[in-house]
Amino acid sequence: MPTPLITSAELDSLRAKGTQHIVVFDCSFDLANPASGRESYLQGHLPGAHYLHLDNELSGPKTGVNGRHPLPDAEILTARLRALGVSDNSLVVAYDAQGGMYAARLWWLMRWIGHAAVTVLDGGKNAWVAAGLPLERGATPDPDTAGNLTRKTSLVRTVDAESLVANIAQPSVLVVDARAADRFRGENETLDPVGGHIPGAANRFFKDNLSPDGHFKPAETLRAEFGKLFAGKAPAETVMQCGSGVTACHNLLALEVAGLPGAALYPGSWSEWCADPKRPVATGT
């Protein structure tokens, strides 16, 4: 079982040994400019890496009430990964240039379709370059032979909006919102039509999982910080959410790094929650 994170040196060494089938994915993205991630990929990416687009491949169709980044169809995602060479014995490595913000989404989705052999490049593209390792330009061609990846029993848990509505009246789980503190309070909301948060939720900005150098904080630091936030609750008694179910995966990844697995994801997150005016909204801290 791979660890949740892999260093540039470890990935370079694994590739050099050639003893394991590795498929690398660049997940770089920008919510304000959805084309920029692929443009950045074409300018320079890890050798042999394929690009996966948040909107087109790591999310499903939007209905107007299911959030900005609904989960993709699991079979369609599995088929796309197969076409890009992923097999049941492959180690999947995800990275981006945004501190793992989007790579964590692929990490969670791989586990969602039952593939445990997935890891995130700690520090992402910047760390790879800082280590003096090479980049390639242009797009990596799809392999001539597809992989044999199969969908298996999910390794993660999800919850829906209805269960969280019920949780407000009779709290049994702690909801943790990964958005920045101002958006959590209902201020400076530019992505969703309503500002605020799910009543009773706590706030853990996903960027607080990172050190100033862009790498994840040490496991013991993350464990202490999440332990304080959870205030006695077990990870299995918590639900991670954010604006659209993307950066919540960063908190889920950080929990795995901390040795605190078991939290669930609310995939629709705030963008789904606020699409129904009957659902309550809280503001402030």
PDB file of N, CA, C and O in Angstrom, residues 10-11 17-18 41 58 60 85 95 97-98 126 134 159-160 163 187-188 199 207 222 225 229 239 248 253 282:
ATOM      1  N   GLU A  10      11.702  10.150  -4.474  1.00  0.00           N
ATOM      2  CA  GLU A  10      11.150   8.790  -4.436  1.00  0.00           C
ATOM      3  C   GLU A  10      10.526   8.419  -5.783  1.00  0.00           C
ATOM      4  O   GLU A  10      10.720   7.302  -6.272  1.00  0.00           O
ATOM      5  N   LEU A  11       9.789   9.354  -6.374  1.00  0.00           N
ATOM      6  CA  LEU A  11       9.171   9.073  -7.666  1.00  0.00           C
ATOM      7  C   LEU A  11      10.230   8.870  -8.743  1.00  0.00           C
ATOM      8  O   LEU A  11      10.147   7.931  -9.550  1.00  0.00           O
ATOM      9  N   LYS A  17      14.030   2.612 -11.486  1.00  0.00           N
ATOM     10  CA  LYS A  17      14.116   1.167 -11.233  1.00  0.00           C
ATOM     11  C   LYS A  17      13.269   0.382 -12.220  1.00  0.00           C
ATOM     12  O   LYS A  17      13.632  -0.737 -12.622  1.00  0.00           O
ATOM     13  N   GLY A  18      12.119   0.938 -12.589  1.00  0.00           N
ATOM     14  CA  GLY A  18      11.256   0.275 -13.557  1.00  0.00           C
ATOM     15  C   GLY A  18      10.611  -0.996 -13.057  1.00  0.00           C
ATOM     16  O   GLY A  18      10.182  -1.842 -13.849  1.00  0.00           O
ATOM     17  N   TYR A  41       0.336  22.639 -18.591  1.00  0.00           N
ATOM     18  CA  TYR A  41       0.799  21.264 -18.834  1.00  0.00           C
ATOM     19  C   TYR A  41       1.577  21.174 -20.143  1.00  0.00           C
ATOM     20  O   TYR A  41       2.646  20.560 -20.215  1.00  0.00           O
ATOM     21  N   LEU A  58     -12.660  15.020 -14.267  1.00  0.00           N
ATOM     22  CA  LEU A  58     -12.717  14.733 -12.832  1.00  0.00           C
ATOM     23  C   LEU A  58     -14.021  15.198 -12.198  1.00  0.00           C
ATOM     24  O   LEU A  58     -14.166  15.192 -10.981  1.00  0.00           O
ATOM     25  N   GLY A  60     -18.606  15.479 -13.122  1.00  0.00           N
ATOM     26  CA  GLY A  60     -19.696  15.070 -13.990  1.00  0.00           C
ATOM     27  C   GLY A  60     -20.525  16.260 -14.440  1.00  0.00           C
ATOM     28  O   GLY A  60     -20.236  17.413 -14.089  1.00  0.00           O
ATOM     29  N   GLY A  85      -3.906   4.128 -19.845  1.00  0.00           N
ATOM     30  CA  GLY A  85      -2.906   3.129 -19.479  1.00  0.00           C
ATOM     31  C   GLY A  85      -2.947   2.634 -18.051  1.00  0.00           C
ATOM     32  O   GLY A  85      -2.060   1.879 -17.642  1.00  0.00           O
ATOM     33  N   TYR A  95      -0.383  15.026  -9.464  1.00  0.00           N
ATOM     34  CA  TYR A  95       0.289  16.249  -9.039  1.00  0.00           C
ATOM     35  C   TYR A  95      -0.384  17.440  -9.701  1.00  0.00           C
ATOM     36  O   TYR A  95      -1.167  17.308 -10.651  1.00  0.00           O
ATOM     37  N   ALA A  97       0.166  22.170  -9.783  1.00  0.00           N
ATOM     38  CA  ALA A  97       1.047  23.297  -9.452  1.00  0.00           C
ATOM     39  C   ALA A  97       0.375  24.213  -8.455  1.00  0.00           C
ATOM     40  O   ALA A  97       0.720  25.393  -8.353  1.00  0.00           O
ATOM     41  N   GLN A  98      -0.599  23.665  -7.710  1.00  0.00           N
ATOM     42  CA  GLN A  98      -1.391  24.463  -6.767  1.00  0.00           C
ATOM     43  C   GLN A  98      -1.404  23.846  -5.364  1.00  0.00           C
ATOM     44  O   GLN A  98      -2.404  23.888  -4.659  1.00  0.00           O
ATOM     45  N   ASN A 126       6.343  22.231  -8.704  1.00  0.00           N
ATOM     46  CA  ASN A 126       7.400  23.123  -8.220  1.00  0.00           C
ATOM     47  C   ASN A 126       8.513  22.341  -7.526  1.00  0.00           C
ATOM     48  O   ASN A 126       9.700  22.635  -7.707  1.00  0.00           O
ATOM     49  N   PRO A 134      13.717  16.838 -14.829  1.00  0.00           N
ATOM     50  CA  PRO A 134      13.310  17.408 -16.125  1.00  0.00           C
ATOM     51  C   PRO A 134      11.802  17.477 -16.318  1.00  0.00           C
ATOM     52  O   PRO A 134      11.024  16.743 -15.691  1.00  0.00           O
ATOM     53  N   VAL A 159     -21.476  11.378   2.062  1.00  0.00           N
ATOM     54  CA  VAL A 159     -22.770  11.669   2.664  1.00  0.00           C
ATOM     55  C   VAL A 159     -23.503  12.639   1.747  1.00  0.00           C
ATOM     56  O   VAL A 159     -22.887  13.335   0.931  1.00  0.00           O
ATOM     57  N   ASP A 160     -24.823  12.699   1.883  1.00  0.00           N
ATOM     58  CA  ASP A 160     -25.603  13.601   1.040  1.00  0.00           C
ATOM     59  C   ASP A 160     -26.146  14.769   1.869  1.00  0.00           C
ATOM     60  O   ASP A 160     -26.007  14.810   3.095  1.00  0.00           O
ATOM     61  N   SER A 163     -28.737  14.063   4.788  1.00  0.00           N
ATOM     62  CA  SER A 163     -28.199  13.586   6.069  1.00  0.00           C
ATOM     63  C   SER A 163     -27.602  14.734   6.868  1.00  0.00           C
ATOM     64  O   SER A 163     -27.666  14.747   8.109  1.00  0.00           O
ATOM     65  N   GLU A 187     -18.395  36.143   3.562  1.00  0.00           N
ATOM     66  CA  GLU A 187     -17.844  37.379   3.006  1.00  0.00           C
ATOM     67  C   GLU A 187     -17.064  37.070   1.717  1.00  0.00           C
ATOM     68  O   GLU A 187     -16.512  35.994   1.556  1.00  0.00           O
ATOM     69  N   ASN A 188     -17.024  38.051   0.814  1.00  0.00           N
ATOM     70  CA  ASN A 188     -16.211  37.951  -0.412  1.00  0.00           C
ATOM     71  C   ASN A 188     -16.544  36.708  -1.228  1.00  0.00           C
ATOM     72  O   ASN A 188     -15.653  36.100  -1.835  1.00  0.00           O
ATOM     73  N   PRO A 199     -24.882  25.359   8.884  1.00  0.00           N
ATOM     74  CA  PRO A 199     -24.942  25.610  10.335  1.00  0.00           C
ATOM     75  C   PRO A 199     -24.259  24.505  11.134  1.00  0.00           C
ATOM     76  O   PRO A 199     -24.453  23.315  10.873  1.00  0.00           O
ATOM     77  N   LYS A 207      -5.407  25.223   2.779  1.00  0.00           N
ATOM     78  CA  LYS A 207      -4.013  25.664   2.670  1.00  0.00           C
ATOM     79  C   LYS A 207      -3.284  25.589   4.005  1.00  0.00           C
ATOM     80  O   LYS A 207      -2.046  25.614   4.030  1.00  0.00           O
ATOM     81  N   LEU A 222      -0.005  17.840  11.592  1.00  0.00           N
ATOM     82  CA  LEU A 222      -1.380  17.711  11.095  1.00  0.00           C
ATOM     83  C   LEU A 222      -2.255  16.981  12.098  1.00  0.00           C
ATOM     84  O   LEU A 222      -3.413  17.363  12.325  1.00  0.00           O
ATOM     85  N   GLU A 225      -3.188  19.374  14.886  1.00  0.00           N
ATOM     86  CA  GLU A 225      -4.106  20.434  14.455  1.00  0.00           C
ATOM     87  C   GLU A 225      -5.512  19.896  14.225  1.00  0.00           C
ATOM     88  O   GLU A 225      -6.502  20.514  14.643  1.00  0.00           O
ATOM     89  N   LEU A 229      -9.159  20.490  16.324  1.00  0.00           N
ATOM     90  CA  LEU A 229     -10.393  20.849  15.621  1.00  0.00           C
ATOM     91  C   LEU A 229     -11.507  19.852  15.914  1.00  0.00           C
ATOM     92  O   LEU A 229     -12.668  20.242  16.118  1.00  0.00           O
ATOM     93  N   VAL A 239     -17.225  14.945   8.597  1.00  0.00           N
ATOM     94  CA  VAL A 239     -17.527  15.048   7.169  1.00  0.00           C
ATOM     95  C   VAL A 239     -16.769  16.248   6.614  1.00  0.00           C
ATOM     96  O   VAL A 239     -16.871  17.356   7.159  1.00  0.00           O
ATOM     97  N   ALA A 248     -12.068  19.927  -0.322  1.00  0.00           N
ATOM     98  CA  ALA A 248     -12.352  19.038   0.814  1.00  0.00           C
ATOM     99  C   ALA A 248     -11.490  17.788   0.726  1.00  0.00           C
ATOM    100  O   ALA A 248     -11.097  17.222   1.754  1.00  0.00           O
ATOM    101  N   LEU A 253      -6.965  14.134   2.324  1.00  0.00           N
ATOM    102  CA  LEU A 253      -5.594  13.680   2.098  1.00  0.00           C
ATOM    103  C   LEU A 253      -4.722  14.003   3.311  1.00  0.00           C
ATOM    104  O   LEU A 253      -3.931  13.158   3.763  1.00  0.00           O
ATOM    105  N   ALA A 282     -25.759  29.662   7.626  1.00  0.00           N
ATOM    106  CA  ALA A 282     -25.169  30.386   8.751  1.00  0.00           C
ATOM    107  C   ALA A 282     -24.086  31.314   8.209  1.00  0.00           C
ATOM    108  O   ALA A 282     -23.462  31.020   7.192  1.00  0.00           O
TER     109      ALA A 282
END
